[in-house]
Coordinates of C-alpha atoms in Angstrom, one line a residue:
Chain A
M41 CA -137.1 -63.6 -43.5
K42 CA -138.5 -62.1 -40.3
T43 CA -138.0 -58.4 -39.8
K44 CA -136.0 -59.0 -36.7
D45 CA -133.6 -61.1 -38.5
K46 CA -133.3 -58.6 -41.3
I47 CA -132.4 -55.9 -38.8
I48 CA -129.8 -58.2 -37.2
L49 CA -128.2 -58.9 -40.5
A50 CA -128.1 -55.3 -41.7
S51 CA -126.8 -54.1 -38.4
L52 CA -124.0 -56.7 -38.4
D53 CA -123.0 -55.6 -41.9
L54 CA -123.0 -51.9 -41.0
F55 CA -121.1 -52.5 -37.7
N56 CA -118.5 -54.6 -39.5
D57 CA -118.1 -52.1 -42.4
R58 CA -118.2 -48.7 -40.5
G59 CA -117.5 -49.6 -36.9
E60 CA -120.1 -49.9 -34.3
R61 CA -119.3 -46.5 -32.9
N62 CA -120.2 -44.8 -36.2
V63 CA -123.6 -46.5 -36.7
T64 CA -126.8 -45.3 -35.1
T65 CA -130.2 -46.9 -35.1
N66 CA -131.2 -44.2 -37.6
H67 CA -128.6 -45.5 -40.0
I68 CA -129.8 -49.0 -39.5
A69 CA -133.4 -48.0 -40.2
A70 CA -132.4 -46.1 -43.3
E71 CA -130.4 -49.0 -44.6
L72 CA -133.6 -51.1 -44.4
N73 CA -135.9 -48.4 -45.7
M74 CA -137.7 -48.6 -42.4
S75 CA -138.9 -45.9 -40.2
P76 CA -137.0 -45.4 -36.9
G77 CA -140.3 -46.0 -35.1
N78 CA -140.7 -49.4 -36.9
L79 CA -137.1 -50.3 -35.9
Y80 CA -137.9 -49.2 -32.3
Y81 CA -140.8 -51.6 -32.3
H82 CA -138.4 -54.5 -32.7
F83 CA -135.3 -53.2 -30.8
R84 CA -135.5 -50.5 -28.1
N85 CA -131.9 -49.4 -28.7
K86 CA -128.6 -50.3 -30.3
S87 CA -127.5 -52.2 -27.2
D88 CA -130.4 -54.6 -27.7
I89 CA -129.3 -55.2 -31.3
I90 CA -125.7 -55.8 -30.3
Y91 CA -126.8 -58.2 -27.6
E92 CA -128.9 -60.2 -30.0
I93 CA -126.0 -60.3 -32.5
F94 CA -123.8 -61.7 -29.7
V95 CA -126.4 -64.3 -28.8
Q96 CA -126.2 -65.5 -32.5
Y97 CA -122.4 -65.5 -32.4
E98 CA -122.5 -67.5 -29.2
L99 CA -124.8 -70.1 -30.7
L100 CA -122.5 -70.5 -33.7
V101 CA -119.3 -70.9 -31.7
D102 CA -120.8 -73.2 -29.1
H103 CA -122.1 -75.3 -32.0
Y104 CA -118.8 -75.8 -33.8
L105 CA -116.8 -76.0 -30.6
Q106 CA -118.6 -79.2 -29.5
I107 CA -115.5 -81.3 -28.9
P108 CA -116.1 -85.0 -28.6
E109 CA -114.9 -86.6 -25.3
D110 CA -112.6 -89.5 -25.2
Q111 CA -111.8 -89.5 -28.9
P112 CA -108.3 -89.0 -30.4
L113 CA -108.0 -85.9 -32.5
T114 CA -105.8 -85.3 -35.5
L115 CA -104.0 -82.2 -36.7
N116 CA -106.7 -82.0 -39.4
H117 CA -109.3 -81.8 -36.7
L118 CA -107.4 -79.0 -35.1
V119 CA -107.2 -77.1 -38.3
G120 CA -110.9 -77.7 -38.9
Y121 CA -111.8 -76.1 -35.5
L122 CA -109.5 -73.2 -36.2
E123 CA -110.9 -72.6 -39.7
A124 CA -114.4 -72.4 -38.1
V125 CA -113.2 -70.1 -35.3
F126 CA -111.6 -67.7 -37.7
E127 CA -114.7 -67.7 -40.0
G128 CA -116.7 -66.6 -37.0
L129 CA -114.2 -64.0 -35.9
W130 CA -114.4 -62.6 -39.4
A131 CA -118.2 -62.6 -39.7
Y132 CA -118.6 -60.9 -36.4
R133 CA -115.4 -58.8 -36.5
F134 CA -116.9 -55.6 -35.2
F135 CA -117.4 -57.3 -31.9
H136 CA -113.8 -57.8 -30.9
R137 CA -112.9 -54.4 -32.3
D138 CA -114.8 -52.5 -29.6
L139 CA -115.1 -55.3 -27.1
E140 CA -114.2 -53.5 -23.9
F141 CA -116.5 -50.6 -24.6
L142 CA -119.4 -52.9 -25.6
L143 CA -119.0 -55.0 -22.4
S144 CA -118.7 -51.9 -20.2
S145 CA -122.0 -50.6 -21.5
D146 CA -124.1 -53.7 -21.1
E147 CA -124.1 -55.9 -18.0
R148 CA -126.0 -58.8 -19.4
L149 CA -123.5 -58.9 -22.4
R150 CA -120.6 -58.7 -19.9
K151 CA -121.9 -61.7 -17.9
D152 CA -122.7 -63.7 -21.0
Y153 CA -119.3 -63.0 -22.6
R154 CA -117.5 -64.0 -19.4
A155 CA -119.2 -67.4 -19.4
F156 CA -118.6 -67.7 -23.1
T157 CA -114.9 -67.1 -22.6
F158 CA -114.7 -69.9 -20.1
R159 CA -116.5 -72.3 -22.4
C160 CA -114.1 -71.4 -25.2
L161 CA -111.1 -71.9 -22.9
N162 CA -112.5 -75.3 -21.9
A163 CA -113.0 -76.2 -25.6
I164 CA -109.4 -75.4 -26.4
K165 CA -108.3 -77.5 -23.5
K166 CA -110.4 -80.4 -24.7
I167 CA -109.0 -80.1 -28.2
L168 CA -105.5 -80.3 -26.8
Q169 CA -106.5 -83.3 -24.7
G170 CA -107.9 -84.9 -27.8
L171 CA -104.7 -84.4 -29.6
Q172 CA -102.9 -86.3 -26.8
K173 CA -105.1 -89.4 -27.0
G174 CA -104.7 -92.7 -28.6
L175 CA -101.7 -95.0 -29.2
D176 CA -100.2 -92.5 -31.6
G177 CA -101.2 -89.2 -30.0
V178 CA -100.3 -86.1 -31.8
L179 CA -99.1 -84.3 -28.7
V180 CA -97.1 -85.5 -25.7
E181 CA -98.8 -85.8 -22.4
L182 CA -99.0 -82.5 -20.6
D183 CA -100.2 -81.8 -17.1
D184 CA -103.3 -79.9 -16.4
E185 CA -101.6 -76.6 -15.4
H186 CA -99.6 -76.8 -18.6
L187 CA -102.7 -77.4 -20.7
E188 CA -104.5 -74.5 -19.1
S189 CA -101.7 -72.0 -19.6
M190 CA -101.4 -73.1 -23.2
S191 CA -105.1 -72.8 -23.8
L192 CA -105.1 -69.3 -22.4
N193 CA -102.2 -68.3 -24.6
V194 CA -104.0 -69.7 -27.7
W195 CA -107.1 -67.7 -26.7
L196 CA -105.1 -64.6 -26.3
A197 CA -103.4 -65.0 -29.7
V198 CA -106.7 -65.8 -31.5
T199 CA -108.7 -63.0 -30.1
N200 CA -106.0 -60.5 -30.6
W201 CA -104.9 -61.5 -34.1
M202 CA -107.2 -59.2 -36.1
A203 CA -106.2 -56.2 -34.0
Y204 CA -102.6 -57.1 -34.6
L205 CA -103.1 -57.2 -38.4
K206 CA -104.8 -53.9 -38.4
T207 CA -102.1 -52.1 -36.3
A208 CA -99.3 -53.8 -38.3
H209 CA -101.0 -52.8 -41.6
A210 CA -101.2 -49.2 -40.6
G211 CA -101.5 -46.8 -43.4
E212 CA -103.2 -49.2 -45.7
D213 CA -106.8 -49.4 -46.6
D214 CA -108.8 -51.2 -43.9
G215 CA -110.2 -53.3 -46.7
A216 CA -106.7 -54.8 -47.1
I217 CA -107.4 -57.2 -44.2
D218 CA -109.5 -60.0 -45.7
K219 CA -110.6 -63.3 -44.4
D220 CA -107.6 -65.1 -45.8
M221 CA -105.2 -62.8 -44.1
L222 CA -107.1 -63.3 -40.9
K223 CA -106.9 -67.1 -41.3
Q224 CA -103.1 -66.8 -41.4
G225 CA -103.5 -66.6 -37.6
I226 CA -103.9 -70.3 -37.8
Y227 CA -100.1 -70.5 -38.5
Q228 CA -99.6 -68.8 -35.1
V229 CA -101.8 -71.3 -33.3
L230 CA -100.1 -74.2 -35.0
S231 CA -96.7 -72.9 -33.8
F232 CA -97.9 -73.4 -30.2
T233 CA -98.1 -77.2 -30.8
V234 CA -94.7 -77.6 -32.4
P235 CA -92.6 -78.2 -29.2
Y236 CA -95.0 -80.8 -28.0
L237 CA -95.5 -82.9 -31.2
T238 CA -94.6 -86.5 -31.2
E239 CA -92.1 -87.6 -33.9
N240 CA -94.6 -88.9 -36.5
Y241 CA -96.2 -85.5 -36.8
L242 CA -93.2 -83.2 -37.3
K243 CA -93.6 -83.5 -41.1
E244 CA -97.3 -82.9 -41.1
I245 CA -97.1 -79.7 -39.1
R246 CA -94.6 -78.4 -41.6
T247 CA -97.1 -78.9 -44.4
L248 CA -99.9 -77.3 -42.5
Q249 CA -97.7 -74.3 -41.5
D250 CA -96.7 -73.9 -45.1
K251 CA -100.4 -73.7 -46.0
Y252 CA -101.2 -71.0 -43.4
R253 CA -97.9 -69.1 -43.3
F254 CA -98.6 -65.4 -43.6
Q255 CA -96.6 -63.0 -45.7
P256 CA -94.3 -61.3 -43.2
L257 CA -95.5 -57.7 -42.8
S258 CA -92.7 -55.6 -44.0
E259 CA -91.4 -52.8 -41.9
A260 CA -91.5 -50.4 -44.9
Chain B
M278 CA -93.1 -28.4 -14.3
K279 CA -94.0 -27.0 -17.7
T280 CA -97.6 -26.5 -18.5
K281 CA -97.4 -28.9 -21.4
D282 CA -96.2 -31.7 -19.2
K283 CA -98.9 -31.0 -16.6
I284 CA -101.5 -31.3 -19.3
I285 CA -100.0 -34.6 -20.5
L286 CA -100.0 -36.0 -17.0
A287 CA -103.5 -34.9 -16.1
S288 CA -104.8 -36.2 -19.5
L289 CA -103.2 -39.6 -19.0
D290 CA -104.8 -39.9 -15.6
L291 CA -108.2 -39.0 -16.8
F292 CA -108.0 -41.3 -19.9
N293 CA -106.9 -44.1 -17.6
D294 CA -109.6 -43.6 -15.1
R295 CA -112.6 -42.7 -17.2
G296 CA -111.7 -44.0 -20.6
E297 CA -110.4 -41.8 -23.5
R298 CA -113.9 -41.9 -25.1
N299 CA -115.4 -40.1 -22.1
V300 CA -112.9 -37.3 -21.7
T301 CA -113.0 -34.1 -23.6
T302 CA -110.5 -31.2 -23.7
N303 CA -113.0 -29.3 -21.5
H304 CA -112.7 -31.9 -18.9
I305 CA -108.9 -31.8 -19.0
A306 CA -108.9 -28.0 -18.8
A307 CA -111.3 -28.1 -15.8
E308 CA -109.1 -30.7 -14.1
L309 CA -106.2 -28.3 -14.3
N310 CA -108.2 -25.2 -13.4
M311 CA -107.2 -23.9 -16.8
S312 CA -109.4 -22.1 -19.4
P313 CA -110.1 -24.1 -22.6
G314 CA -108.4 -21.3 -24.5
N315 CA -105.3 -21.8 -22.5
L316 CA -105.3 -25.5 -23.1
Y317 CA -105.9 -24.9 -26.8
Y318 CA -102.7 -22.7 -26.8
H319 CA -100.7 -25.9 -25.9
F320 CA -102.7 -28.5 -27.7
R321 CA -105.0 -27.9 -30.7
N322 CA -107.2 -31.0 -29.9
K323 CA -107.4 -34.3 -28.0
S324 CA -105.6 -36.1 -30.8
D325 CA -102.5 -34.0 -30.3
I326 CA -102.5 -34.8 -26.6
I327 CA -103.0 -38.5 -27.2
Y328 CA -100.1 -38.4 -29.8
E329 CA -97.8 -36.7 -27.3
I330 CA -98.7 -39.3 -24.6
F331 CA -97.8 -42.0 -27.1
V332 CA -94.5 -40.4 -27.9
Q333 CA -93.7 -40.5 -24.2
Y334 CA -94.8 -44.1 -23.9
E335 CA -92.6 -45.0 -26.9
L336 CA -89.5 -43.4 -25.4
L337 CA -90.1 -45.3 -22.2
V338 CA -90.5 -48.7 -23.8
D339 CA -87.6 -48.1 -26.3
H340 CA -85.5 -47.3 -23.3
Y341 CA -86.1 -50.4 -21.2
L342 CA -86.2 -52.7 -24.3
Q343 CA -82.6 -51.9 -25.2
I344 CA -81.4 -55.5 -25.3
P345 CA -77.7 -56.1 -25.3
E346 CA -76.3 -57.9 -28.3
D347 CA -74.2 -61.0 -27.9
Q348 CA -74.7 -61.4 -24.2
P349 CA -76.2 -64.4 -22.5
L350 CA -79.4 -63.6 -20.7
T351 CA -80.9 -65.3 -17.6
L352 CA -84.5 -66.0 -16.6
N353 CA -84.1 -63.1 -14.1
H354 CA -83.3 -60.8 -17.0
L355 CA -86.4 -62.0 -18.8
V356 CA -88.5 -61.3 -15.8
G357 CA -86.9 -57.9 -15.4
Y358 CA -87.9 -57.0 -18.9
L359 CA -91.4 -58.3 -18.4
E360 CA -91.8 -56.4 -15.1
A361 CA -90.9 -53.2 -17.0
V362 CA -93.2 -53.9 -19.9
F363 CA -96.2 -54.6 -17.7
E364 CA -95.5 -51.4 -15.6
G365 CA -95.6 -49.5 -18.9
L366 CA -98.8 -51.2 -20.0
W367 CA -100.4 -50.3 -16.6
A368 CA -99.3 -46.7 -16.6
Y369 CA -100.6 -46.1 -20.2
R370 CA -103.5 -48.6 -20.0
F371 CA -106.1 -46.4 -21.8
F372 CA -104.0 -46.7 -24.9
H373 CA -104.6 -50.4 -25.5
R374 CA -108.2 -50.2 -24.5
D375 CA -109.1 -48.1 -27.5
L376 CA -106.2 -48.9 -29.7
E377 CA -107.9 -49.5 -33.0
F378 CA -110.1 -46.4 -32.7
L379 CA -107.1 -44.2 -31.8
L380 CA -105.1 -45.5 -34.6
S381 CA -107.9 -45.2 -37.1
S382 CA -108.3 -41.5 -36.2
D383 CA -104.7 -40.4 -36.5
E384 CA -102.4 -41.3 -39.4
R385 CA -99.1 -40.2 -37.7
L386 CA -100.0 -42.3 -34.6
R387 CA -100.9 -45.2 -36.9
K388 CA -97.5 -45.1 -38.6
D389 CA -95.6 -44.6 -35.4
Y390 CA -97.4 -47.4 -33.7
R391 CA -96.7 -49.8 -36.6
A392 CA -92.9 -49.0 -36.4
F393 CA -93.1 -49.4 -32.6
T394 CA -94.7 -52.8 -32.9
F395 CA -91.9 -54.0 -35.1
R396 CA -89.2 -52.7 -32.7
C397 CA -91.0 -54.5 -29.9
L398 CA -91.2 -57.8 -31.8
N399 CA -87.5 -57.4 -32.6
A400 CA -86.7 -56.8 -28.9
I401 CA -88.6 -59.9 -27.9
K402 CA -86.7 -61.9 -30.5
K403 CA -83.4 -60.5 -29.1
I404 CA -84.4 -61.5 -25.6
L405 CA -85.1 -65.0 -26.7
Q406 CA -81.8 -65.1 -28.6
G407 CA -80.0 -63.9 -25.5
L408 CA -81.6 -66.7 -23.5
Q409 CA -80.1 -69.2 -26.0
K410 CA -76.5 -67.9 -25.6
G411 CA -73.6 -69.1 -23.6
L412 CA -72.3 -72.5 -22.6
D413 CA -75.3 -73.0 -20.3
G414 CA -78.0 -71.3 -22.3
V415 CA -81.5 -71.1 -20.8
L416 CA -83.3 -72.1 -24.0
V417 CA -82.4 -74.6 -26.6
E418 CA -81.4 -73.4 -30.1
L419 CA -84.4 -72.5 -32.2
D420 CA -84.4 -71.5 -35.9
D421 CA -85.3 -68.0 -37.0
E422 CA -88.8 -68.8 -38.1
H423 CA -89.5 -70.5 -34.7
L424 CA -88.2 -67.5 -32.8
E425 CA -90.3 -65.1 -34.8
S426 CA -93.6 -67.0 -34.4
M427 CA -92.8 -67.3 -30.7
S428 CA -92.1 -63.6 -30.4
L429 CA -95.3 -62.8 -32.1
N430 CA -97.3 -65.1 -29.8
V431 CA -95.7 -63.4 -26.8
W432 CA -96.6 -60.0 -28.2
L433 CA -100.2 -61.1 -28.8
A434 CA -100.5 -62.4 -25.2
V435 CA -98.9 -59.4 -23.6
T436 CA -100.9 -56.8 -25.5
N437 CA -104.2 -58.7 -24.9
W438 CA -103.7 -59.6 -21.3
M439 CA -105.4 -56.6 -19.8
A440 CA -108.4 -56.9 -22.0
Y441 CA -108.7 -60.6 -21.1
L442 CA -108.6 -59.7 -17.4
K443 CA -111.4 -57.2 -17.8
T444 CA -113.7 -59.4 -19.8
A445 CA -113.0 -62.4 -17.5
H446 CA -113.7 -60.2 -14.4
A447 CA -117.0 -59.1 -15.9
G448 CA -119.5 -57.8 -13.3
E449 CA -116.9 -56.7 -10.9
D450 CA -115.7 -53.2 -10.3
D451 CA -113.2 -52.0 -12.9
G452 CA -111.0 -51.1 -10.1
A453 CA -110.6 -54.8 -9.3
I454 CA -107.9 -55.0 -11.9
D455 CA -104.8 -53.6 -10.4
K456 CA -101.1 -53.6 -11.3
D457 CA -100.4 -56.8 -9.5
M458 CA -103.1 -58.7 -11.3
L459 CA -101.8 -57.3 -14.6
K460 CA -98.3 -58.6 -13.8
Q461 CA -99.8 -62.1 -13.4
G462 CA -99.6 -62.0 -17.2
I463 CA -95.9 -62.7 -16.6
Y464 CA -96.9 -66.2 -15.7
Q465 CA -98.4 -66.7 -19.2
V466 CA -95.2 -65.4 -20.9
L467 CA -93.0 -67.7 -18.8
S468 CA -95.1 -70.6 -19.9
F469 CA -94.0 -70.0 -23.5
T470 CA -90.5 -70.8 -22.5
V471 CA -91.2 -74.1 -20.6
P472 CA -91.0 -76.5 -23.6
Y473 CA -87.6 -75.0 -24.6
L474 CA -85.8 -74.9 -21.3
T475 CA -82.5 -76.7 -20.9
E476 CA -82.4 -79.1 -18.0
N477 CA -80.8 -76.8 -15.5
Y478 CA -83.5 -74.3 -15.6
L479 CA -86.6 -76.5 -15.0
K480 CA -86.5 -75.8 -11.3
E481 CA -86.0 -72.1 -11.6
I482 CA -88.9 -71.7 -14.0
R483 CA -91.2 -73.4 -11.4
T484 CA -90.1 -70.9 -8.7
L485 CA -90.8 -68.0 -11.1
Q486 CA -94.1 -69.4 -12.1
D487 CA -95.1 -69.8 -8.5
K488 CA -94.3 -66.1 -8.0
Y489 CA -96.4 -64.9 -10.8
R490 CA -99.2 -67.5 -11.0
F491 CA -102.5 -65.7 -11.0
Q492 CA -105.5 -66.8 -9.0
P493 CA -107.7 -68.8 -11.5
L494 CA -110.7 -66.6 -12.4
S495 CA -113.7 -68.6 -11.2
E496 CA -116.5 -69.4 -13.5
A497 CA -119.0 -68.3 -10.8

């Protein structure tokens, strides 16, 4: 593996575990038994590493959010896309944790993330449109404005889910939030579709919701 | 005005304008033409100031989210609650910007915020229940599970709206996000109700959505 890739992987691990704010390039160098000077040769500063990590994340998400045009989609397709999205959110979880700060510090990251947001919103809309297609479409026909407000609400829920889990799990070890708990956000996204399902799919959504239903966080 | 309250107000302003991360107790003291020692007399550290600010925010929100039991609510009531909520989000906007970091640094804040979250979710659910009441209820009857997943999706949208605006406005002056733009999040919340409205309210929701529709953020 190239040194650059080793640095990216190690940095991602450290950022995820300790929080980006608490990790310096010296920590990263030490983690890799590398001199700070050697690290500097590959990445001038932490911002450059973070940007490179984001570029990887973008590639990953753009890849699995390639939604076929003009093809009916099923609820299993929807769940497939959501599984992939939440896998990505988990693997790059530090990013959404400090998103505003990271974006405010780096203009190219800010521009890229903005474009990325719009691509994701478009993909969500395409998924919803795919679910409307065919003789036996999963969702009823919705007008464009409706699809767009729904897509945005889905995006807001998905990108905020991890933060919600952490604040609602207050007092417990941060490690208490694992990938499975994160994926329970899929239940929340499925609930968006419920009022728009055609009759044949009411039973299927129940089964899927049962699969992803999260344990209610107690108020204790 | 008591010195303690002056400190809270000045700190809130500075946190909102510059970001909590960039403001020290020395900055706060200087802003008030106060010696750091004098500030220390009132607040031992920044955490204590932040906690006190949150206590104020909590009181404010708990006050306007007192939802009457057993009383039918109208769409105007809903919009009234949302206007108040977004006013609060704006006035204390620094808080959600750095929420995870602030909570991770202060255990009492973490516990208080967790309880606060559940009170807010309960209030949203009560509002939805209120909208279902009466001979001419605004919303159709929904079961408990449905109401709870909807309440959570509303919470996720509302608490993430400001961050979304900032990331989608990337490249522009931070000052470009003002209170009116923030309140356009009300349009997103209204769109949650659309599939559940009873016939008499389809026209009214259109009028309200027109009022709060945000200018689509261009992809330019």
